[in-house]
Amino acid sequence: MFFPAFINLYRRRDLLFALTAKELKTRYKSAVLGFLWAFLNPLLQMAVLSVVFTFIVRIPVQNYPLFLFAGLLPWAFFSQSLVSGTGSLTANRDLIKKAAFPREILPISIILSNLINLLLSLAVLFPAMLIFTKISWTLALLPFVILLHVIFIVGIVLIASSLDIYYRDVSFIVQALTLAWFYLTPVIYPVSMVPERFVDLYGANPMVGIISLYRFALLGGNLPTVFAVAASLFWAAALFILGIIIFKKREPLFADWI
């Protein structure tokens, strides 16, 4: 099941790239600033949250804007991919009914378009890193962290999108869970603020290890706990495998359900 799926995806890579480009063009075509919003959105969000959590709530973190930015960017990649990817099949019902192609291309194209946004946004972070921090060898880990993140997202989006095409409540459930998930992930605060008795339970959240790895790769500092990293690796592998199995099992019925 796995190798044929990868082979089919590779053979239709032209369609995958075309849909990814279409997603990016559709997102920004009516905007005057176009692709600049890929930079402006995270910068504006970082500016507002930095003011709130530096001068009002006062989270004691050195270079808090960079700390926040290094967490917001991967979170935005995750949340946007999950929410948009979940509804990607129902949003392309006409294409599913009329053409024969690997259906996983639809949610994966959403993930790739958001990955491009992540990479563009990281380009904004690097100059700030050069000014306010020292570039560390840990930056070499960034491609591996991004790969882990993508594998995790692909798995969970394949599951959610294949369920959403039959159970339309899934999109609403995903949106609600994503909001709660944000506050259970160290995006706006450090893991050190979590009460010690809850650290292990907290670390079971796969996004804890992933966000912590991003920060370690980009800003250096302390390594995330072994348990948090192991949990992220486990959930990424498990959901990726499970996502492919569930998606391919339900795929023949998509045209009927939609």
XYZ file of C-alpha atoms in Angstrom:
258
model
C 0.000 0.000 0.000
C 2.775 2.426 0.868
C 5.122 2.036 -2.091
C 2.357 2.176 -4.757
C 1.050 5.337 -3.086
C 4.474 7.002 -3.245
C 5.022 5.854 -6.830
C 1.639 7.217 -7.953
C 2.335 10.482 -6.184
C 5.715 10.764 -7.908
C 4.230 10.018 -11.304
C 1.653 12.770 -10.843
C 4.093 15.261 -9.361
C 3.257 17.664 -12.191
C -0.327 17.835 -10.949
C 0.882 18.178 -7.356
C 3.078 21.145 -8.250
C 0.340 22.708 -10.377
C -2.203 22.486 -7.542
C 0.345 23.868 -5.081
C 1.016 26.841 -7.367
C -2.735 27.327 -7.858
C -3.273 27.361 -4.090
C -0.615 30.045 -3.626
C -1.905 32.187 -6.499
C -5.517 31.909 -5.310
C -4.549 32.914 -1.796
C -2.810 36.140 -2.812
C -4.143 37.064 -6.280
C -6.680 39.652 -5.030
C -4.327 41.187 -2.472
C -2.494 44.384 -3.391
C 0.591 43.335 -1.442
C 0.432 39.750 -2.739
C 3.118 37.457 -1.329
C 4.230 40.179 1.088
C 1.403 39.012 3.347
C 3.394 35.820 3.917
C 5.865 38.079 5.765
C 3.487 40.709 7.163
C 0.984 38.397 8.878
C 3.489 36.685 11.210
C 5.299 39.999 11.797
C 2.099 41.785 12.838
C 1.030 38.902 15.054
C 4.477 38.765 16.622
C 4.453 42.512 17.273
C 1.084 42.446 19.048
C 1.827 39.363 21.142
C 5.317 40.636 21.986
C 3.874 43.835 23.441
C 1.232 41.925 25.414
C 3.559 39.280 26.839
C 6.535 41.597 27.407
C 4.867 44.614 29.030
C 1.513 43.334 30.316
C 1.666 39.627 31.153
C 5.484 39.712 31.239
C 6.800 36.291 30.345
C 10.444 36.208 31.500
C 12.195 35.152 28.295
C 15.262 36.838 26.829
C 14.713 38.148 23.272
C 11.041 37.309 23.612
C 10.046 38.532 20.099
C 12.495 36.050 18.531
C 11.368 33.341 20.931
C 7.760 34.028 19.961
C 8.473 34.209 16.230
C 10.308 30.870 16.331
C 7.162 29.298 17.786
C 4.503 31.175 15.829
C 5.862 30.298 12.383
C 5.785 26.493 12.776
C 2.444 26.727 14.589
C 0.939 28.757 11.735
C 2.232 26.145 9.275
C 0.614 23.384 11.300
C -2.738 25.057 12.009
C -3.272 26.429 8.498
C -2.361 23.102 6.904
C -4.629 21.168 9.269
C -7.677 23.418 8.893
C -7.372 23.923 5.113
C -6.222 20.378 4.409
C -9.165 18.857 6.282
C -11.635 20.441 3.854
C -9.495 20.039 0.741
C -11.454 17.070 -0.641
C -14.898 18.605 -0.221
C -13.597 21.891 -1.664
C -12.538 20.043 -4.837
C -15.591 17.819 -5.307
C -15.896 18.639 -9.025
C -12.293 17.638 -9.686
C -12.734 14.379 -7.755
C -15.837 13.462 -9.750
C -14.401 14.294 -13.170
C -10.754 13.191 -13.087
C -8.801 10.123 -12.018
C -5.706 10.922 -9.968
C -4.277 10.087 -6.530
C -6.646 11.958 -4.210
C -3.951 12.534 -1.599
C -2.526 15.149 -3.975
C -5.258 17.562 -2.864
C -4.434 17.753 0.864
C -0.701 17.442 0.212
C -0.793 20.414 -2.183
C -2.301 22.476 0.652
C 0.526 21.395 2.960
C 3.190 22.227 0.339
C 1.762 25.706 -0.232
C 1.873 26.367 3.505
C 5.393 24.951 3.658
C 6.457 27.547 1.096
C 4.878 30.225 3.295
C 6.849 28.878 6.264
C 10.128 29.039 4.353
C 9.396 32.588 3.174
C 8.549 33.635 6.723
C 11.738 32.085 8.079
C 13.609 34.357 5.681
C 12.333 37.257 7.816
C 13.582 35.626 11.009
C 17.167 35.030 9.857
C 18.206 38.735 9.627
C 16.822 39.310 13.127
C 18.814 36.317 14.366
C 21.987 37.834 12.908
C 21.338 41.079 14.801
C 20.147 39.827 18.192
C 21.665 36.357 18.577
C 24.592 34.278 17.430
C 24.069 31.786 14.623
C 24.699 28.332 16.077
C 25.529 24.937 14.620
C 22.041 23.904 15.679
C 20.704 25.660 12.578
C 21.905 22.610 10.598
C 19.145 20.622 12.333
C 16.391 22.803 10.855
C 15.803 20.729 7.664
C 15.336 17.585 9.769
C 12.914 19.377 12.116
C 10.895 20.636 9.143
C 10.832 17.113 7.667
C 9.550 15.684 10.963
C 6.915 18.416 11.076
C 5.777 17.746 7.491
C 5.496 13.991 8.120
C 3.353 14.649 11.203
C 1.109 17.112 9.347
C 0.667 14.842 6.304
C -0.443 11.968 8.521
C -2.992 13.914 10.539
C -4.346 15.780 7.477
C -4.813 12.554 5.495
C -6.872 11.146 8.362
C -8.915 14.317 8.898
C -9.629 14.945 5.198
C -10.684 11.342 4.556
C -13.110 11.533 7.486
C -14.399 14.995 6.624
C -15.633 13.899 3.206
C -18.223 11.662 4.921
C -18.618 13.249 8.363
C -18.894 16.981 7.659
C -18.643 17.852 11.356
C -14.943 16.960 11.256
C -13.944 20.391 9.892
C -15.676 22.151 12.786
C -14.165 19.749 15.317
C -10.689 20.324 13.871
C -11.061 24.112 14.100
C -12.142 23.897 17.746
C -9.394 21.442 18.678
C -6.746 23.535 16.917
C -7.613 26.539 19.078
C -7.355 24.470 22.273
C -4.174 22.803 20.980
C -2.530 26.227 20.580
C -2.719 26.921 24.312
C -1.469 23.425 25.154
C 1.658 23.992 23.063
C 4.634 26.209 24.070
C 4.108 28.823 21.363
C 3.706 31.949 23.512
C 5.338 30.636 26.686
C 8.351 28.404 27.511
C 8.017 24.803 28.661
C 9.682 25.844 31.911
C 6.420 27.529 32.953
C 4.564 24.205 32.979
C 4.155 22.826 36.543
C 6.640 20.011 37.126
C 3.965 17.451 37.978
C 2.414 17.922 34.519
C 5.621 17.989 32.451
C 5.490 14.348 31.301
C 1.812 14.538 30.381
C 2.434 17.851 28.651
C 5.367 16.403 26.712
C 3.124 13.706 25.229
C 1.686 16.436 23.009
C 3.629 15.915 19.737
C 3.687 19.644 18.990
C 5.621 20.300 22.206
C 8.660 18.415 20.926
C 8.326 19.857 17.418
C 8.052 23.519 18.525
C 10.887 22.998 21.034
C 13.062 21.497 18.293
C 12.399 24.494 16.048
C 13.492 26.841 18.814
C 16.581 24.777 19.545
C 17.527 24.689 15.853
C 16.907 28.403 15.291
C 17.946 29.989 18.580
C 20.064 27.368 20.342
C 19.636 27.076 24.092
C 18.437 23.997 25.938
C 17.518 20.793 24.172
C 13.904 19.658 24.555
C 13.434 16.642 26.802
C 14.095 13.199 25.378
C 10.517 12.219 26.192
C 9.049 15.167 24.222
C 11.220 14.431 21.193
C 10.429 10.702 21.366
C 6.703 11.498 21.578
C 6.941 13.707 18.478
C 8.822 11.026 16.543
C 6.348 8.347 17.602
C 3.239 10.359 16.721
C 4.698 11.540 13.414
C 5.517 7.971 12.310
C 2.302 6.456 13.685
C -0.041 9.061 12.207
C 1.789 9.060 8.876
C 1.381 5.285 8.507
C -2.174 5.334 9.844
C -3.041 8.286 7.603
C -1.953 6.471 4.451
C -3.819 3.298 5.450
C -7.074 5.100 6.276
C -6.926 7.405 3.271
C -6.214 4.663 0.706
C -8.881 2.411 2.227
C -11.553 5.115 1.914
C -10.333 6.636 -1.354
C -12.397 4.421 -3.745
C -15.592 5.739 -2.128
C -14.741 9.458 -2.221
C -16.601 10.144 -5.475
C -19.753 8.508 -4.105
C -19.632 10.198 -0.715
C -18.914 13.664 -2.044
